[in-house]
Amino acid sequence: MVIFVFIFIIVYHDIYLKTLLIIPVAFAAFFKNKTFGSMVALGCGLILIVLDIYLYGTNFNIYLESDIIFTGVMIISAWLTGGIAEIEQRTRKVLQEMANRDGLSGVYNHRYFQVYLKSQVEKAKKNNSSLSLIIFDIDYFKYYNDTFGHIAGDQILKDVGEILLKEIPSPAIAARYGGDEFCILIPDNSVAACSLAKEIKFKIENLVLKNTEQIPTGKLTITVGVANYPEHTRSGEELLDLADQALYKAKKTNKDKIELYFNVLDSLKSICTQSETELLSSMKTLLSIINAKDRYTYGHSERVLEYSTLLAKSYGLSEDEVRLIQYGAYLHDIGKIEIEINILNAHGALTEGEWDILKQHPYWGSEIIRPIKSLISVAPYILHHHENFDGSGYPMGISGEEIPLGARIIRIADSFDAITTDRPYKKAVSRQSACEEIMKYSGSHYDPVLCSLLVKAMGNQDD
């Protein structure tokens, strides 16, 4: 276009045609920058001046005078157009940053994080790389907020945000995911993620705040969950869910800790066939449904697994035997998928018919896992985990050592968690009181040897 205009200028010397040169100059200034636009304007002006000198000689003439003035006009126009464009671009960038940032903490907001997570998962899939998600919330934040007011609570969120902005290395990002919940997305493995989580936790714990002595922990603490792609999942949506599960587990077992996601069923994938792996995935889904149906026992399977592992190791079982008991403990209630929600969450005593239905869940659970060959030896643990040592349990009423050891371990771990967890029909009690309750039924409901081991193990944990 510029060359075309110059040809007409040379032929006709039309001042109006020269004004067309402002168009490419304005485009250059608007889409590049004002300096580049000014250089284009100067270049066009110099070409006009050189043409004037070539056509009319070096003597000053009317064409040379007008072209010098026109060159100045083009440079000024380019500078102004470019300046306006830069202001518009800066304004757009500021507005976009405001739209993507949390106004209180200064880190990215929930909406931006969701979009960024999706893009990073796609990038990790394409590059076959690792991506870790850290999710944490502030312990006792609601208590602090309610006690000292929202201004004090907001200041904590600001301070945490400042730490995250300062400590999170690029290309990792931090975002406020909820009220007192924050996320960190780091393109690295779970070891690096846990290391970063420890650093952040240390920095937050060392914040100097007023009234922290009023918090139950005596200082500001956080509870952290960590999950990794592709170590734990191949789905970006599930990555967030798994990190949240790890966070929930950390909060339920003990606040002020870092929990890396772990599911005992994942260790079976390497020895299972494709169809069995699909069944395992289905079982995980079923357990999620049971947790959703039975709001009073959410996380129950994970805690029973923890207590069963402690007991099995205290008993001196081999690593392989411990692992089988872990499978049984995690899956012991899977048969509850067949039970209606109103029975699971009943506040009063069950009717005889409802109780008969509930007592079927060990049998249903053992049947659900039977198609998986790797879990065949676990089925008896699930089938008999409600048998009592004196033979008064269900579904078969067997007693003593007739009950498989794994089932006896799960039986006592299951009861211990029920006693220490709020239920519709009773409030939770302390671990010490729970141990006393367990010992009360030693030899009747529970294996006496296991009762003693549990009390000793819990005593050691308290120490």
GROMACS .gro file of C-alpha atoms in nm:
model
  463
    1MET     CA    1   0.000   0.000   0.000
    2VAL     CA    2   0.283   0.239   0.091
    3ILE     CA    3   0.461   0.172  -0.243
    4PHE     CA    4   0.132   0.223  -0.431
    5VAL     CA    5   0.082   0.563  -0.263
    6PHE     CA    6   0.439   0.667  -0.342
    7ILE     CA    7   0.390   0.590  -0.713
    8PHE     CA    8   0.082   0.816  -0.722
    9ILE     CA    9   0.267   1.086  -0.531
   10ILE     CA   10   0.553   1.080  -0.780
   11VAL     CA   11   0.316   1.103  -1.078
   12TYR     CA   12   0.064   1.356  -0.948
   13HIS     CA   13   0.232   1.531  -0.653
   14ASP     CA   14  -0.108   1.535  -0.484
   15ILE     CA   15  -0.105   1.652  -0.119
   16TYR     CA   16  -0.423   1.456  -0.053
   17LEU     CA   17  -0.261   1.132  -0.165
   18LYS     CA   18   0.020   1.194   0.082
   19THR     CA   19  -0.227   1.184   0.370
   20LEU     CA   20  -0.286   0.816   0.294
   21LEU     CA   21   0.061   0.751   0.438
   22ILE     CA   22  -0.083   0.828   0.782
   23ILE     CA   23  -0.280   0.499   0.766
   24PRO     CA   24   0.020   0.258   0.766
   25VAL     CA   25   0.196   0.487   1.015
   26ALA     CA   26  -0.105   0.472   1.249
   27PHE     CA   27  -0.127   0.092   1.210
   28ALA     CA   28   0.242   0.055   1.295
   29ALA     CA   29   0.207   0.275   1.604
   30PHE     CA   30  -0.116   0.113   1.725
   31PHE     CA   31  -0.025  -0.254   1.682
   32LYS     CA   32   0.348  -0.228   1.761
   33ASN     CA   33   0.440   0.077   1.969
   34LYS     CA   34   0.481   0.454   1.937
   35THR     CA   35   0.857   0.434   1.878
   36PHE     CA   36   0.816   0.192   1.589
   37GLY     CA   37   0.532   0.405   1.445
   38SER     CA   38   0.747   0.718   1.468
   39MET     CA   39   1.031   0.539   1.286
   40VAL     CA   40   0.790   0.439   1.007
   41ALA     CA   41   0.664   0.798   0.987
   42LEU     CA   42   1.021   0.931   0.970
   43GLY     CA   43   1.108   0.675   0.701
   44CYS     CA   44   0.808   0.775   0.489
   45GLY     CA   45   0.895   1.142   0.534
   46LEU     CA   46   1.257   1.089   0.433
   47ILE     CA   47   1.147   0.907   0.119
   48LEU     CA   48   0.919   1.203   0.028
   49ILE     CA   49   1.204   1.450   0.088
   50VAL     CA   50   1.450   1.242  -0.117
   51LEU     CA   51   1.195   1.228  -0.403
   52ASP     CA   52   1.153   1.606  -0.386
   53ILE     CA   53   1.530   1.658  -0.404
   54TYR     CA   54   1.561   1.407  -0.690
   55LEU     CA   55   1.281   1.565  -0.892
   56TYR     CA   56   1.339   1.935  -0.822
   57GLY     CA   57   1.699   1.963  -0.710
   58THR     CA   58   1.844   2.078  -0.385
   59ASN     CA   59   1.687   2.425  -0.403
   60PHE     CA   60   1.421   2.481  -0.144
   61ASN     CA   61   1.078   2.451  -0.307
   62ILE     CA   62   0.709   2.432  -0.212
   63TYR     CA   63   0.702   2.051  -0.231
   64LEU     CA   64   1.006   2.012  -0.005
   65GLU     CA   65   0.859   2.254   0.250
   66SER     CA   66   0.521   2.077   0.262
   67ASP     CA   67   0.682   1.734   0.291
   68ILE     CA   68   0.898   1.842   0.585
   69ILE     CA   69   0.586   1.973   0.761
   70PHE     CA   70   0.391   1.658   0.666
   71THR     CA   71   0.672   1.438   0.804
   72GLY     CA   72   0.646   1.620   1.137
   73VAL     CA   73   0.268   1.571   1.140
   74MET     CA   74   0.309   1.196   1.074
   75ILE     CA   75   0.564   1.160   1.357
   76ILE     CA   76   0.337   1.344   1.601
   77SER     CA   77   0.038   1.134   1.490
   78ALA     CA   78   0.238   0.813   1.533
   79TRP     CA   79   0.353   0.917   1.880
   80LEU     CA   80   0.000   1.007   1.991
   81THR     CA   81  -0.160   0.696   1.836
   82GLY     CA   82   0.103   0.470   1.988
   83GLY     CA   83   0.072   0.639   2.325
   84ILE     CA   84  -0.306   0.593   2.329
   85ALA     CA   85  -0.263   0.228   2.227
   86GLU     CA   86  -0.010   0.167   2.508
   87ILE     CA   87  -0.244   0.325   2.763
   88GLU     CA   88  -0.527   0.102   2.636
   89GLN     CA   89  -0.305  -0.208   2.654
   90ARG     CA   90  -0.189  -0.125   3.007
   91THR     CA   91  -0.547  -0.059   3.115
   92ARG     CA   92  -0.662  -0.389   2.965
   93LYS     CA   93  -0.376  -0.572   3.139
   94VAL     CA   94  -0.460  -0.412   3.474
   95LEU     CA   95  -0.830  -0.496   3.437
   96GLN     CA   96  -0.749  -0.852   3.334
   97GLU     CA   97  -0.517  -0.887   3.633
   98MET     CA   98  -0.789  -0.751   3.862
   99ALA     CA   99  -1.036  -1.001   3.715
  100ASN     CA  100  -0.793  -1.289   3.775
  101ARG     CA  101  -0.677  -1.191   4.124
  102ASP     CA  102  -0.840  -1.230   4.463
  103GLY     CA  103  -0.897  -0.879   4.592
  104LEU     CA  104  -0.808  -0.965   4.953
  105SER     CA  105  -0.510  -1.200   4.944
  106GLY     CA  106  -0.360  -1.086   4.612
  107VAL     CA  107  -0.316  -1.440   4.475
  108TYR     CA  108  -0.516  -1.573   4.180
  109ASN     CA  109  -0.887  -1.638   4.228
  110HIS     CA  110  -1.095  -1.955   4.197
  111ARG     CA  111  -1.209  -1.889   3.839
  112TYR     CA  112  -0.860  -1.829   3.703
  113PHE     CA  113  -0.724  -2.131   3.888
  114GLN     CA  114  -0.978  -2.364   3.728
  115VAL     CA  115  -0.887  -2.241   3.379
  116TYR     CA  116  -0.513  -2.257   3.451
  117LEU     CA  117  -0.537  -2.606   3.603
  118LYS     CA  118  -0.705  -2.738   3.288
  119SER     CA  119  -0.439  -2.585   3.062
  120GLN     CA  120  -0.152  -2.718   3.276
  121VAL     CA  121  -0.295  -3.071   3.282
  122GLU     CA  122  -0.317  -3.064   2.902
  123LYS     CA  123   0.041  -2.938   2.888
  124ALA     CA  124   0.158  -3.213   3.125
  125LYS     CA  125  -0.018  -3.476   2.911
  126LYS     CA  126   0.143  -3.342   2.596
  127ASN     CA  127   0.494  -3.323   2.745
  128ASN     CA  128   0.457  -3.637   2.957
  129SER     CA  129   0.558  -3.429   3.260
  130SER     CA  130   0.459  -3.413   3.626
  131LEU     CA  131   0.213  -3.172   3.789
  132SER     CA  132   0.144  -3.146   4.162
  133LEU     CA  133  -0.142  -2.978   4.343
  134ILE     CA  134  -0.115  -2.851   4.700
  135ILE     CA  135  -0.434  -2.753   4.877
  136PHE     CA  136  -0.443  -2.622   5.234
  137ASP     CA  137  -0.669  -2.441   5.474
  138ILE     CA  138  -0.600  -2.243   5.788
  139ASP     CA  139  -0.666  -2.435   6.109
  140TYR     CA  140  -0.931  -2.286   6.340
  141PHE     CA  141  -0.978  -1.989   6.106
  142LYS     CA  142  -1.353  -1.971   6.167
  143TYR     CA  143  -1.290  -1.970   6.543
  144TYR     CA  144  -1.035  -1.689   6.506
  145ASN     CA  145  -1.264  -1.496   6.270
  146ASP     CA  146  -1.566  -1.527   6.500
  147THR     CA  147  -1.365  -1.442   6.813
  148PHE     CA  148  -1.164  -1.142   6.693
  149GLY     CA  149  -1.375  -1.016   6.402
  150HIS     CA  150  -1.359  -1.019   6.024
  151ILE     CA  151  -1.095  -0.746   6.008
  152ALA     CA  152  -0.852  -0.966   6.202
  153GLY     CA  153  -0.948  -1.264   5.986
  154ASP     CA  154  -0.897  -1.064   5.667
  155GLN     CA  155  -0.551  -0.961   5.787
  156ILE     CA  156  -0.455  -1.327   5.822
  157LEU     CA  157  -0.567  -1.393   5.463
  158LYS     CA  158  -0.362  -1.095   5.343
  159ASP     CA  159  -0.054  -1.216   5.531
  160VAL     CA  160  -0.089  -1.567   5.392
  161GLY     CA  161  -0.134  -1.423   5.043
  162GLU     CA  162   0.186  -1.219   5.078
  163ILE     CA  163   0.380  -1.529   5.181
  164LEU     CA  164   0.249  -1.723   4.882
  165LEU     CA  165   0.331  -1.442   4.638
  166LYS     CA  166   0.682  -1.418   4.780
  167GLU     CA  167   0.764  -1.787   4.821
  168ILE     CA  168   0.597  -1.957   4.523
  169PRO     CA  169   0.858  -1.995   4.246
  170SER     CA  170   0.752  -1.938   3.885
  171PRO     CA  171   0.600  -2.113   3.690
  172ALA     CA  172   0.407  -2.240   3.994
  173ILE     CA  173   0.102  -2.032   4.092
  174ALA     CA  174  -0.104  -1.984   4.407
  175ALA     CA  175  -0.478  -1.920   4.424
  176ARG     CA  176  -0.743  -1.864   4.688
  177TYR     CA  177  -0.985  -2.150   4.635
  178GLY     CA  178  -1.238  -2.080   4.909
  179GLY     CA  179  -1.289  -1.887   5.232
  180ASP     CA  180  -0.969  -1.994   5.409
  181GLU     CA  181  -0.859  -2.248   5.148
  182PHE     CA  182  -0.563  -2.195   4.914
  183CYS     CA  183  -0.419  -2.395   4.622
  184ILE     CA  184  -0.069  -2.413   4.477
  185LEU     CA  185  -0.009  -2.568   4.136
  186ILE     CA  186   0.352  -2.668   4.074
  187PRO     CA  187   0.486  -2.839   3.758
  188ASP     CA  188   0.699  -3.089   3.951
  189ASN     CA  189   0.681  -3.424   4.131
  190SER     CA  190   0.516  -3.495   4.467
  191VAL     CA  191   0.851  -3.483   4.655
  192ALA     CA  192   0.912  -3.126   4.539
  193ALA     CA  193   0.550  -3.037   4.618
  194CYS     CA  194   0.575  -3.172   4.975
  195SER     CA  195   0.903  -2.984   5.021
  196LEU     CA  196   0.740  -2.659   4.907
  197ALA     CA  197   0.441  -2.727   5.131
  198LYS     CA  198   0.676  -2.763   5.431
  199GLU     CA  199   0.841  -2.428   5.350
  200ILE     CA  200   0.505  -2.252   5.319
  201LYS     CA  201   0.380  -2.415   5.639
  202PHE     CA  202   0.693  -2.299   5.826
  203LYS     CA  203   0.657  -1.942   5.699
  204ILE     CA  204   0.290  -1.923   5.797
  205GLU     CA  205   0.355  -2.068   6.143
  206ASN     CA  206   0.614  -1.796   6.204
  207LEU     CA  207   0.379  -1.509   6.122
  208VAL     CA  208   0.368  -1.260   6.407
  209LEU     CA  209  -0.001  -1.201   6.477
  210LYS     CA  210  -0.201  -1.067   6.765
  211ASN     CA  211  -0.411  -1.302   6.977
  212THR     CA  212  -0.260  -1.625   6.837
  213GLU     CA  213  -0.235  -1.746   7.196
  214GLN     CA  214  -0.615  -1.774   7.185
  215ILE     CA  215  -0.598  -2.032   6.904
  216PRO     CA  216  -0.607  -2.394   7.032
  217THR     CA  217  -0.268  -2.465   6.869
  218GLY     CA  218  -0.113  -2.149   7.016
  219LYS     CA  219  -0.003  -2.028   6.671
  220LEU     CA  220  -0.131  -2.002   6.317
  221THR     CA  221  -0.112  -2.345   6.151
  222ILE     CA  222  -0.230  -2.500   5.826
  223THR     CA  223  -0.337  -2.848   5.720
  224VAL     CA  224  -0.219  -2.957   5.376
  225GLY     CA  225  -0.321  -3.215   5.115
  226VAL     CA  226  -0.101  -3.302   4.815
  227ALA     CA  227  -0.176  -3.500   4.497
  228ASN     CA  228   0.022  -3.552   4.177
  229TYR     CA  229  -0.041  -3.608   3.807
  230PRO     CA  230   0.029  -3.871   3.674
  231GLU     CA  231   0.137  -4.051   3.994
  232HIS     CA  232  -0.212  -4.053   4.144
  233THR     CA  233  -0.444  -3.977   3.853
  234ARG     CA  234  -0.466  -3.905   3.481
  235SER     CA  235  -0.748  -3.653   3.516
  236GLY     CA  236  -0.720  -3.286   3.603
  237GLU     CA  237  -1.062  -3.283   3.764
  238GLU     CA  238  -0.972  -3.585   3.975
  239LEU     CA  239  -0.638  -3.428   4.073
  240LEU     CA  240  -0.826  -3.157   4.261
  241ASP     CA  241  -1.056  -3.415   4.420
  242LEU     CA  242  -0.763  -3.633   4.535
  243ALA     CA  243  -0.576  -3.340   4.687
  244ASP     CA  244  -0.898  -3.248   4.869
  245GLN     CA  245  -0.930  -3.607   4.993
  246ALA     CA  246  -0.574  -3.592   5.127
  247LEU     CA  247  -0.655  -3.263   5.299
  248TYR     CA  248  -0.971  -3.409   5.454
  249LYS     CA  249  -0.779  -3.712   5.579
  250ALA     CA  250  -0.515  -3.488   5.737
  251LYS     CA  251  -0.783  -3.281   5.910
  252LYS     CA  252  -0.967  -3.587   6.040
  253THR     CA  253  -0.658  -3.767   6.171
  254ASN     CA  254  -0.479  -3.463   6.309
  255LYS     CA  255  -0.476  -3.097   6.209
  256ASP     CA  256  -0.149  -2.913   6.143
  257LYS     CA  257   0.006  -3.171   5.908
  258ILE     CA  258   0.093  -3.242   5.544
  259GLU     CA  259  -0.078  -3.544   5.386
  260LEU     CA  260   0.025  -3.692   5.050
  261TYR     CA  261  -0.266  -3.867   4.879
  262PHE     CA  262  -0.265  -4.243   4.918
  263ASN     CA  263  -0.520  -4.508   4.832
  264VAL     CA  264  -0.439  -4.865   4.923
  265LEU     CA  265  -0.626  -4.993   4.616
  266ASP     CA  266  -0.384  -4.814   4.382
  267SER     CA  267  -0.111  -5.059   4.482
  268LEU     CA  268  -0.317  -5.341   4.327
  269LYS     CA  269  -0.320  -5.190   3.978
  270SER     CA  270   0.019  -5.331   3.880
  271ILE     CA  271  -0.090  -5.691   3.946
  272CYS     CA  272  -0.448  -5.669   3.819
  273THR     CA  273  -0.584  -5.740   3.474
  274GLN     CA  274  -0.752  -5.463   3.276
  275SER     CA  275  -1.100  -5.581   3.377
  276GLU     CA  276  -0.995  -5.606   3.743
  277THR     CA  277  -0.848  -5.256   3.731
  278GLU     CA  278  -1.181  -5.130   3.604
  279LEU     CA  279  -1.352  -5.309   3.892
  280LEU     CA  280  -1.115  -5.140   4.137
  281SER     CA  281  -1.206  -4.802   3.991
  282SER     CA  282  -1.571  -4.894   4.029
  283MET     CA  283  -1.512  -4.986   4.394
  284LYS     CA  284  -1.350  -4.650   4.462
  285THR     CA  285  -1.656  -4.487   4.311
  286LEU     CA  286  -1.886  -4.705   4.524
  287LEU     CA  287  -1.697  -4.603   4.838
  288SER     CA  288  -1.738  -4.238   4.742
  289ILE     CA  289  -2.111  -4.294   4.704
  290ILE     CA  290  -2.129  -4.466   5.045
  291ASN     CA  291  -1.942  -4.174   5.202
  292ALA     CA  292  -2.191  -3.936   5.043
  293LYS     CA  293  -2.487  -4.143   5.163
  294ASP     CA  294  -2.362  -4.191   5.517
  295ARG     CA  295  -2.263  -3.840   5.627
  296TYR     CA  296  -2.179  -3.953   5.979
  297THR     CA  297  -1.907  -4.195   5.871
  298TYR     CA  298  -1.735  -3.995   5.594
  299GLY     CA  299  -1.368  -4.097   5.600
  300HIS     CA  300  -1.452  -4.398   5.816
  301SER     CA  301  -1.282  -4.650   5.584
  302GLU     CA  302  -0.956  -4.451   5.586
  303ARG     CA  303  -0.950  -4.437   5.966
  304VAL     CA  304  -1.033  -4.807   6.002
  305LEU     CA  305  -0.746  -4.877   5.762
  306GLU     CA  306  -0.515  -4.668   5.980
  307TYR     CA  307  -0.614  -4.844   6.304
  308SER     CA  308  -0.605  -5.188   6.138
  309THR     CA  309  -0.256  -5.123   6.004
  310LEU     CA  310  -0.141  -5.019   6.351
  311LEU     CA  311  -0.286  -5.334   6.505
  312ALA     CA  312  -0.155  -5.569   6.234
  313LYS     CA  313   0.197  -5.434   6.270
  314SER     CA  314   0.176  -5.447   6.650
  315TYR     CA  315   0.073  -5.813   6.616
  316GLY     CA  316   0.392  -5.876   6.419
  317LEU     CA  317   0.238  -5.972   6.085
  318SER     CA  318   0.443  -5.972   5.766
  319GLU     CA  319   0.425  -5.689   5.515
  320ASP     CA  320   0.213  -5.898   5.276
  321GLU     CA  321  -0.031  -5.993   5.554
  322VAL     CA  322  -0.055  -5.630   5.664
  323ARG     CA  323  -0.133  -5.526   5.306
  324LEU     CA  324  -0.418  -5.779   5.278
  325ILE     CA  325  -0.567  -5.651   5.603
  326GLN     CA  326  -0.538  -5.297   5.467
  327TYR     CA  327  -0.740  -5.398   5.161
  328GLY     CA  328  -1.003  -5.558   5.382
  329ALA     CA  329  -1.017  -5.258   5.617
  330TYR     CA  330  -1.059  -5.013   5.330
  331LEU     CA  331  -1.332  -5.219   5.164
  332HIS     CA  332  -1.506  -5.358   5.474
  333ASP     CA  333  -1.819  -5.142   5.433
  334ILE     CA  334  -1.851  -5.159   5.054
  335GLY     CA  335  -2.161  -5.378   5.092
  336LYS     CA  336  -2.346  -5.075   5.235
  337ILE     CA  337  -2.397  -4.958   4.878
  338GLU     CA  338  -2.702  -5.188   4.880
  339ILE     CA  339  -2.855  -5.019   5.187
  340GLU     CA  340  -3.097  -4.729   5.166
  341ILE     CA  341  -2.980  -4.391   5.292
  342ASN     CA  342  -3.261  -4.360   5.549
  343ILE     CA  343  -3.135  -4.678   5.720
  344LEU     CA  344  -2.771  -4.564   5.719
  345ASN     CA  345  -2.862  -4.226   5.870
  346ALA     CA  346  -3.140  -4.338   6.105
  347HIS     CA  347  -3.144  -4.130   6.427
  348GLY     CA  348  -3.340  -4.380   6.633
  349ALA     CA  349  -3.336  -4.755   6.682
  350LEU     CA  350  -3.374  -4.962   6.366
  351THR     CA  351  -3.676  -5.183   6.318
  352GLU     CA  352  -3.619  -5.558   6.309
  353GLY     CA  353  -3.656  -5.555   5.930
  354GLU     CA  354  -3.410  -5.267   5.888
  355TRP     CA  355  -3.162  -5.438   6.119
  356ASP     CA  356  -3.187  -5.759   5.914
  357ILE     CA  357  -3.107  -5.559   5.601
  358LEU     CA  358  -2.808  -5.386   5.765
  359LYS     CA  359  -2.664  -5.718   5.882
  360GLN     CA  360  -2.641  -5.831   5.518
  361HIS     CA  361  -2.375  -5.576   5.421
  362PRO     CA  362  -2.075  -5.798   5.514
  363TYR     CA  363  -2.205  -6.070   5.282
  364TRP     CA  364  -2.282  -5.824   5.001
  365GLY     CA  365  -1.937  -5.669   5.039
  366SER     CA  366  -1.757  -6.004   5.016
  367GLU     CA  367  -1.953  -6.086   4.702
  368ILE     CA  368  -1.871  -5.751   4.538
  369ILE     CA  369  -1.495  -5.806   4.563
  370ARG     CA  370  -1.501  -6.177   4.475
  371PRO     CA  371  -1.446  -6.124   4.097
  372ILE     CA  372  -1.102  -5.973   4.168
  373LYS     CA  373  -0.861  -6.266   4.202
  374SER     CA  374  -0.605  -6.055   4.389
  375LEU     CA  375  -0.863  -5.996   4.663
  376ILE     CA  376  -0.998  -6.349   4.705
  377SER     CA  377  -0.816  -6.394   5.036
  378VAL     CA  378  -0.959  -6.062   5.159
  379ALA     CA  379  -1.324  -6.167   5.114
  380PRO     CA  380  -1.337  -6.359   5.450
  381TYR     CA  381  -1.217  -6.047   5.634
  382ILE     CA  382  -1.507  -5.849   5.492
  383LEU     CA  383  -1.758  -6.130   5.543
  384HIS     CA  384  -1.671  -6.178   5.912
  385HIS     CA  385  -1.578  -5.826   6.029
  386HIS     CA  386  -1.892  -5.813   6.249
  387GLU     CA  387  -1.841  -6.151   6.417
  388ASN     CA  388  -1.793  -6.135   6.795
  389PHE     CA  389  -1.523  -6.330   6.976
  390ASP     CA  390  -1.786  -6.509   7.186
  391GLY     CA  391  -1.994  -6.609   6.883
  392SER     CA  392  -2.272  -6.352   6.930
  393GLY     CA  393  -2.196  -6.156   6.613
  394TYR     CA  394  -2.314  -6.187   6.251
  395PRO     CA  395  -2.359  -6.302   5.978
  396MET     CA  396  -2.252  -6.659   6.073
  397GLY     CA  397  -2.208  -6.646   6.453
  398ILE     CA  398  -1.862  -6.807   6.453
  399SER     CA  399  -1.633  -6.750   6.751
  400GLY     CA  400  -1.272  -6.732   6.872
  401GLU     CA  401  -1.002  -6.830   6.625
  402GLU     CA  402  -1.266  -6.954   6.382
  403ILE     CA  403  -1.291  -6.587   6.292
  404PRO     CA  404  -1.006  -6.499   6.052
  405LEU     CA  405  -0.738  -6.284   6.220
  406GLY     CA  406  -0.786  -6.008   5.962
  407ALA     CA  407  -1.158  -5.994   6.045
  408ARG     CA  408  -1.085  -5.979   6.419
  409ILE     CA  409  -0.845  -5.688   6.361
  410ILE     CA  410  -1.093  -5.500   6.143
  411ARG     CA  411  -1.371  -5.568   6.396
  412ILE     CA  412  -1.188  -5.391   6.678
  413ALA     CA  413  -1.060  -5.109   6.450
  414ASP     CA  414  -1.413  -5.054   6.319
  415SER     CA  415  -1.555  -5.031   6.671
  416PHE     CA  416  -1.277  -4.800   6.790
  417ASP     CA  417  -1.350  -4.554   6.512
  418ALA     CA  418  -1.726  -4.573   6.576
  419ILE     CA  419  -1.669  -4.491   6.943
  420THR     CA  420  -1.439  -4.194   6.867
  421THR     CA  421  -1.663  -4.049   6.592
  422ASP     CA  422  -1.994  -3.863   6.623
  423ARG     CA  423  -2.286  -4.084   6.521
  424PRO     CA  424  -2.662  -4.015   6.496
  425TYR     CA  425  -2.725  -4.202   6.819
  426LYS     CA  426  -2.427  -4.087   7.029
  427LYS     CA  427  -2.145  -3.835   7.059
  428ALA     CA  428  -1.779  -3.922   7.014
  429VAL     CA  429  -1.561  -3.992   7.318
  430SER     CA  430  -1.186  -3.949   7.373
  431ARG     CA  431  -0.936  -4.215   7.273
  432GLN     CA  432  -0.873  -4.298   7.636
  433SER     CA  433  -1.244  -4.351   7.702
  434ALA     CA  434  -1.267  -4.555   7.381
  435CYS     CA  435  -0.985  -4.782   7.501
  436GLU     CA  436  -1.173  -4.835   7.829
  437GLU     CA  437  -1.485  -4.923   7.630
  438ILE     CA  438  -1.292  -5.171   7.417
  439MET     CA  439  -1.140  -5.339   7.723
  440LYS     CA  440  -1.488  -5.368   7.875
  441TYR     CA  441  -1.582  -5.605   7.591
  442SER     CA  442  -1.249  -5.790   7.577
  443GLY     CA  443  -1.317  -6.160   7.534
  444SER     CA  444  -1.683  -6.108   7.443
  445HIS     CA  445  -1.689  -5.884   7.137
  446TYR     CA  446  -1.315  -5.859   7.075
  447ASP     CA  447  -1.005  -6.075   7.075
  448PRO     CA  448  -0.839  -6.014   7.419
  449VAL     CA  449  -0.489  -6.010   7.270
  450LEU     CA  450  -0.587  -5.747   7.015
  451CYS     CA  451  -0.758  -5.539   7.285
  452SER     CA  452  -0.434  -5.521   7.484
  453LEU     CA  453  -0.232  -5.436   7.172
  454LEU     CA  454  -0.474  -5.158   7.078
  455VAL     CA  455  -0.464  -4.998   7.423
  456LYS     CA  456  -0.084  -5.014   7.427
  457ALA     CA  457  -0.057  -4.872   7.073
  458MET     CA  458  -0.294  -4.584   7.151
  459GLY     CA  459  -0.103  -4.511   7.472
  460ASN     CA  460   0.221  -4.489   7.274
  461GLN     CA  461   0.059  -4.254   7.024
  462ASP     CA  462  -0.062  -4.023   7.300
  463ASP     CA  463   0.292  -4.011   7.436
   0.00000   0.00000   0.00000
